[in-house]
Amino acid sequence: MPKIVILTGAGISAESGLGTFRDVDGLWTRYDLNDVATPEGFARNPALVHDFYNARRDNCRGAAPNAAHAALARLETGLASGEVLVVTQNIDDLHERAGSRAVWHMHGELACALCAACGARWDAPAATRPEDPCPACGAPTTRPDVVWFGEMPYLMDEIFEALTDCDLFVSIGTSGEVYPAAGFVRVASDAGAETLELNLEASANVLDFDQQRQGKATDIVPAWVAEVLGG
Ligand code: OAD
């Protein structure tokens, strides 16, 4: 049974109206990531960090999955169970809302809150505040359930196992600037998988891929999925 692991990044949600990080007008051109995406920034000013992710959650609620998310959901439905896994760096829920079921959020999810004291997770309300009590331990130590720079992404053991066990690795809409995700192509390739990049432009690690196609996700992802399902 051929297995496909698909890594997605902000570029797949760009045409849904959610900003990317490093493009012109990307989030990291307007915010200092040291302030809003590091444990140190959170310790300095937790309210600012909550406000930043509350705004992201608000944007996400107002956005809809696009043709690229829908195509990946079709791919999963069209192949046998267990053949398609989406590993996403995105904290939005557009893959799930498009119908994908096997989705691993390696950088966390806007939909969840996390207790910095006891590690409990719960469904995030529309807006979170630092003083919100944890429903499990009661401590006023609520934080977004988002992996920040300097923290270990989620599910790394499981992801490496999937990468070394897949036949095809596809990277969609990610700049290849942030590790460990940017190193996944080499892990999969070294283990014998074919590798394909689908992105608006060549990523920082495009040379690690066997093949690449450039264009908007809403064009090139449905086209690729049609090839896989039709072939
Ligand atoms: P980036 O903003 O670094 O890269 C987005 C990529 O998507 C770029 O290579 C764009 O060319 C491409 N792109 C933009 N619009 C596109 C479109 N319509 N169709 C296809 N591709 C498009 O975002 P990520 O690579 O996801 O982490 O960033 C990785 C991580 O860095 C994020 O998860 C986040 C960030 O800091 C944390 O916050 C921990």
PDB file of N, CA and C in Angstrom, residues 112-165:
ATOM      1  N   CYS A 112      -7.089  25.114  20.443  1.00  0.00           N
ATOM      2  CA  CYS A 112      -6.827  24.600  21.799  1.00  0.00           C
ATOM      3  C   CYS A 112      -6.116  25.636  22.650  1.00  0.00           C
ATOM      4  N   ALA A 113      -6.360  25.534  23.955  1.00  0.00           N
ATOM      5  CA  ALA A 113      -5.575  26.275  24.945  1.00  0.00           C
ATOM      6  C   ALA A 113      -4.784  25.256  25.749  1.00  0.00           C
ATOM      7  N   LEU A 114      -3.702  25.731  26.356  1.00  0.00           N
ATOM      8  CA  LEU A 114      -2.787  24.841  27.082  1.00  0.00           C
ATOM      9  C   LEU A 114      -2.461  25.474  28.436  1.00  0.00           C
ATOM     10  N   CYS A 115      -2.434  24.638  29.476  1.00  0.00           N
ATOM     11  CA  CYS A 115      -2.033  25.146  30.789  1.00  0.00           C
ATOM     12  C   CYS A 115      -0.513  25.065  30.915  1.00  0.00           C
ATOM     13  N   ALA A 116       0.121  26.210  31.130  1.00  0.00           N
ATOM     14  CA  ALA A 116       1.582  26.233  31.246  1.00  0.00           C
ATOM     15  C   ALA A 116       2.043  25.555  32.529  1.00  0.00           C
ATOM     16  N   ALA A 117       1.112  25.357  33.496  1.00  0.00           N
ATOM     17  CA  ALA A 117       1.509  24.738  34.767  1.00  0.00           C
ATOM     18  C   ALA A 117       1.393  23.218  34.719  1.00  0.00           C
ATOM     19  N   CYS A 118       0.228  22.707  34.288  1.00  0.00           N
ATOM     20  CA  CYS A 118       0.021  21.247  34.386  1.00  0.00           C
ATOM     21  C   CYS A 118      -0.034  20.556  33.034  1.00  0.00           C
ATOM     22  N   GLY A 119      -0.038  21.312  31.938  1.00  0.00           N
ATOM     23  CA  GLY A 119      -0.026  20.689  30.613  1.00  0.00           C
ATOM     24  C   GLY A 119      -1.394  20.274  30.107  1.00  0.00           C
ATOM     25  N   ALA A 120      -2.458  20.574  30.849  1.00  0.00           N
ATOM     26  CA  ALA A 120      -3.808  20.218  30.373  1.00  0.00           C
ATOM     27  C   ALA A 120      -4.128  21.022  29.115  1.00  0.00           C
ATOM     28  N   ARG A 121      -4.935  20.418  28.237  1.00  0.00           N
ATOM     29  CA  ARG A 121      -5.388  21.088  27.010  1.00  0.00           C
ATOM     30  C   ARG A 121      -6.899  21.128  27.016  1.00  0.00           C
ATOM     31  N   TRP A 122      -7.465  22.179  26.479  1.00  0.00           N
ATOM     32  CA  TRP A 122      -8.917  22.258  26.347  1.00  0.00           C
ATOM     33  C   TRP A 122      -9.272  23.100  25.124  1.00  0.00           C
ATOM     34  N   ASP A 123     -10.558  23.026  24.729  1.00  0.00           N
ATOM     35  CA  ASP A 123     -11.011  23.804  23.575  1.00  0.00           C
ATOM     36  C   ASP A 123     -10.918  25.278  23.911  1.00  0.00           C
ATOM     37  N   ALA A 124     -10.223  26.034  23.086  1.00  0.00           N
ATOM     38  CA  ALA A 124     -10.046  27.458  23.370  1.00  0.00           C
ATOM     39  C   ALA A 124     -11.345  28.211  23.083  1.00  0.00           C
ATOM     40  N   PRO A 125     -11.735  29.120  23.963  1.00  0.00           N
ATOM     41  CA  PRO A 125     -12.846  30.018  23.627  1.00  0.00           C
ATOM     42  C   PRO A 125     -12.374  31.010  22.564  1.00  0.00           C
ATOM     43  N   ALA A 126     -13.281  31.885  22.116  1.00  0.00           N
ATOM     44  CA  ALA A 126     -12.921  32.832  21.050  1.00  0.00           C
ATOM     45  C   ALA A 126     -11.708  33.662  21.444  1.00  0.00           C
ATOM     46  N   ALA A 127     -11.640  34.050  22.719  1.00  0.00           N
ATOM     47  CA  ALA A 127     -10.495  34.844  23.181  1.00  0.00           C
ATOM     48  C   ALA A 127      -9.983  34.266  24.495  1.00  0.00           C
ATOM     49  N   THR A 128      -8.679  34.170  24.615  1.00  0.00           N
ATOM     50  CA  THR A 128      -8.075  33.686  25.868  1.00  0.00           C
ATOM     51  C   THR A 128      -7.293  34.827  26.507  1.00  0.00           C
ATOM     52  N   ARG A 129      -7.133  34.742  27.837  1.00  0.00           N
ATOM     53  CA  ARG A 129      -6.380  35.754  28.585  1.00  0.00           C
ATOM     54  C   ARG A 129      -5.417  35.041  29.523  1.00  0.00           C
ATOM     55  N   PRO A 130      -4.299  35.671  29.872  1.00  0.00           N
ATOM     56  CA  PRO A 130      -3.309  34.990  30.716  1.00  0.00           C
ATOM     57  C   PRO A 130      -3.892  34.557  32.055  1.00  0.00           C
ATOM     58  N   GLU A 131      -4.844  35.323  32.571  1.00  0.00           N
ATOM     59  CA  GLU A 131      -5.356  35.020  33.913  1.00  0.00           C
ATOM     60  C   GLU A 131      -6.473  33.979  33.905  1.00  0.00           C
ATOM     61  N   ASP A 132      -6.860  33.498  32.709  1.00  0.00           N
ATOM     62  CA  ASP A 132      -7.897  32.455  32.666  1.00  0.00           C
ATOM     63  C   ASP A 132      -7.436  31.243  33.470  1.00  0.00           C
ATOM     64  N   PRO A 133      -8.291  30.713  34.357  1.00  0.00           N
ATOM     65  CA  PRO A 133      -7.871  29.544  35.132  1.00  0.00           C
ATOM     66  C   PRO A 133      -7.905  28.270  34.286  1.00  0.00           C
ATOM     67  N   CYS A 134      -6.949  27.407  34.526  1.00  0.00           N
ATOM     68  CA  CYS A 134      -6.937  26.094  33.867  1.00  0.00           C
ATOM     69  C   CYS A 134      -8.111  25.282  34.394  1.00  0.00           C
ATOM     70  N   PRO A 135      -8.916  24.668  33.515  1.00  0.00           N
ATOM     71  CA  PRO A 135     -10.056  23.870  34.002  1.00  0.00           C
ATOM     72  C   PRO A 135      -9.618  22.634  34.781  1.00  0.00           C
ATOM     73  N   ALA A 136      -8.370  22.195  34.613  1.00  0.00           N
ATOM     74  CA  ALA A 136      -7.920  20.991  35.324  1.00  0.00           C
ATOM     75  C   ALA A 136      -7.322  21.337  36.687  1.00  0.00           C
ATOM     76  N   CYS A 137      -6.364  22.286  36.732  1.00  0.00           N
ATOM     77  CA  CYS A 137      -5.657  22.529  38.001  1.00  0.00           C
ATOM     78  C   CYS A 137      -6.011  23.873  38.632  1.00  0.00           C
ATOM     79  N   GLY A 138      -6.714  24.725  37.883  1.00  0.00           N
ATOM     80  CA  GLY A 138      -7.170  25.991  38.448  1.00  0.00           C
ATOM     81  C   GLY A 138      -6.147  27.109  38.413  1.00  0.00           C
ATOM     82  N   ALA A 139      -4.912  26.809  37.989  1.00  0.00           N
ATOM     83  CA  ALA A 139      -3.874  27.852  37.978  1.00  0.00           C
ATOM     84  C   ALA A 139      -4.171  28.871  36.868  1.00  0.00           C
ATOM     85  N   PRO A 140      -3.872  30.147  37.110  1.00  0.00           N
ATOM     86  CA  PRO A 140      -4.119  31.182  36.083  1.00  0.00           C
ATOM     87  C   PRO A 140      -2.961  31.235  35.088  1.00  0.00           C
ATOM     88  N   THR A 141      -2.739  30.118  34.411  1.00  0.00           N
ATOM     89  CA  THR A 141      -1.536  29.979  33.570  1.00  0.00           C
ATOM     90  C   THR A 141      -1.895  29.515  32.160  1.00  0.00           C
ATOM     91  N   THR A 142      -2.978  30.092  31.626  1.00  0.00           N
ATOM     92  CA  THR A 142      -3.405  29.722  30.278  1.00  0.00           C
ATOM     93  C   THR A 142      -2.477  30.305  29.223  1.00  0.00           C
ATOM     94  N   ARG A 143      -2.125  29.491  28.247  1.00  0.00           N
ATOM     95  CA  ARG A 143      -1.363  29.972  27.092  1.00  0.00           C
ATOM     96  C   ARG A 143      -1.976  29.364  25.831  1.00  0.00           C
ATOM     97  N   PRO A 144      -1.694  29.948  24.661  1.00  0.00           N
ATOM     98  CA  PRO A 144      -2.143  29.318  23.421  1.00  0.00           C
ATOM     99  C   PRO A 144      -1.446  27.961  23.272  1.00  0.00           C
ATOM    100  N   ASP A 145      -2.143  26.998  22.679  1.00  0.00           N
ATOM    101  CA  ASP A 145      -1.527  25.686  22.444  1.00  0.00           C
ATOM    102  C   ASP A 145      -0.774  25.729  21.119  1.00  0.00           C
ATOM    103  N   VAL A 146       0.247  26.570  21.104  1.00  0.00           N
ATOM    104  CA  VAL A 146       1.038  26.804  19.899  1.00  0.00           C
ATOM    105  C   VAL A 146       2.502  26.569  20.267  1.00  0.00           C
ATOM    106  N   VAL A 147       3.210  25.886  19.381  1.00  0.00           N
ATOM    107  CA  VAL A 147       4.632  25.621  19.626  1.00  0.00           C
ATOM    108  C   VAL A 147       5.430  26.848  19.202  1.00  0.00           C
ATOM    109  N   TRP A 148       6.223  27.372  20.113  1.00  0.00           N
ATOM    110  CA  TRP A 148       7.003  28.565  19.808  1.00  0.00           C
ATOM    111  C   TRP A 148       8.448  28.217  19.490  1.00  0.00           C
ATOM    112  N   PHE A 149       9.168  29.180  18.944  1.00  0.00           N
ATOM    113  CA  PHE A 149      10.590  28.983  18.664  1.00  0.00           C
ATOM    114  C   PHE A 149      11.293  28.654  19.981  1.00  0.00           C
ATOM    115  N   GLY A 150      12.125  27.639  19.942  1.00  0.00           N
ATOM    116  CA  GLY A 150      12.808  27.187  21.147  1.00  0.00           C
ATOM    117  C   GLY A 150      12.068  26.050  21.834  1.00  0.00           C
ATOM    118  N   GLU A 151      10.866  25.709  21.358  1.00  0.00           N
ATOM    119  CA  GLU A 151      10.114  24.587  21.925  1.00  0.00           C
ATOM    120  C   GLU A 151      10.096  23.427  20.924  1.00  0.00           C
ATOM    121  N   MET A 152       9.885  22.236  21.460  1.00  0.00           N
ATOM    122  CA  MET A 152       9.879  21.036  20.608  1.00  0.00           C
ATOM    123  C   MET A 152       8.525  20.878  19.923  1.00  0.00           C
ATOM    124  N   PRO A 153       8.494  20.789  18.591  1.00  0.00           N
ATOM    125  CA  PRO A 153       7.208  20.544  17.928  1.00  0.00           C
ATOM    126  C   PRO A 153       6.579  19.232  18.403  1.00  0.00           C
ATOM    127  N   TYR A 154       5.279  19.149  18.234  1.00  0.00           N
ATOM    128  CA  TYR A 154       4.536  17.965  18.663  1.00  0.00           C
ATOM    129  C   TYR A 154       4.776  16.783  17.722  1.00  0.00           C
ATOM    130  N   LEU A 155       4.607  15.594  18.275  1.00  0.00           N
ATOM    131  CA  LEU A 155       4.521  14.335  17.503  1.00  0.00           C
ATOM    132  C   LEU A 155       5.780  14.017  16.693  1.00  0.00           C
ATOM    133  N   MET A 156       6.937  14.498  17.155  1.00  0.00           N
ATOM    134  CA  MET A 156       8.139  14.322  16.333  1.00  0.00           C
ATOM    135  C   MET A 156       8.477  12.843  16.107  1.00  0.00           C
ATOM    136  N   ASP A 157       8.359  12.011  17.128  1.00  0.00           N
ATOM    137  CA  ASP A 157       8.695  10.582  16.937  1.00  0.00           C
ATOM    138  C   ASP A 157       7.772   9.958  15.896  1.00  0.00           C
ATOM    139  N   GLU A 158       6.489  10.249  16.031  1.00  0.00           N
ATOM    140  CA  GLU A 158       5.509   9.675  15.100  1.00  0.00           C
ATOM    141  C   GLU A 158       5.741  10.199  13.681  1.00  0.00           C
ATOM    142  N   ILE A 159       6.099  11.474  13.571  1.00  0.00           N
ATOM    143  CA  ILE A 159       6.332  12.053  12.243  1.00  0.00           C
ATOM    144  C   ILE A 159       7.559  11.406  11.590  1.00  0.00           C
ATOM    145  N   PHE A 160       8.633  11.249  12.348  1.00  0.00           N
ATOM    146  CA  PHE A 160       9.835  10.629  11.765  1.00  0.00           C
ATOM    147  C   PHE A 160       9.550   9.195  11.337  1.00  0.00           C
ATOM    148  N   GLU A 161       8.739   8.508  12.121  1.00  0.00           N
ATOM    149  CA  GLU A 161       8.379   7.139  11.733  1.00  0.00           C
ATOM    150  C   GLU A 161       7.598   7.147  10.415  1.00  0.00           C
ATOM    151  N   ALA A 162       6.655   8.070  10.289  1.00  0.00           N
ATOM    152  CA  ALA A 162       5.862   8.153   9.049  1.00  0.00           C
ATOM    153  C   ALA A 162       6.747   8.528   7.864  1.00  0.00           C
ATOM    154  N   LEU A 163       7.718   9.429   8.102  1.00  0.00           N
ATOM    155  CA  LEU A 163       8.594   9.862   7.004  1.00  0.00           C
ATOM    156  C   LEU A 163       9.461   8.716   6.506  1.00  0.00           C
ATOM    157  N   THR A 164       9.940   7.897   7.417  1.00  0.00           N
ATOM    158  CA  THR A 164      10.833   6.813   7.003  1.00  0.00           C
ATOM    159  C   THR A 164      10.054   5.639   6.420  1.00  0.00           C
ATOM    160  N   ASP A 165       8.726   5.695   6.537  1.00  0.00           N
ATOM    161  CA  ASP A 165       7.883   4.598   6.074  1.00  0.00           C
ATOM    162  C   ASP A 165       7.075   4.982   4.833  1.00  0.00           C
TER     163      ASP A 165
END
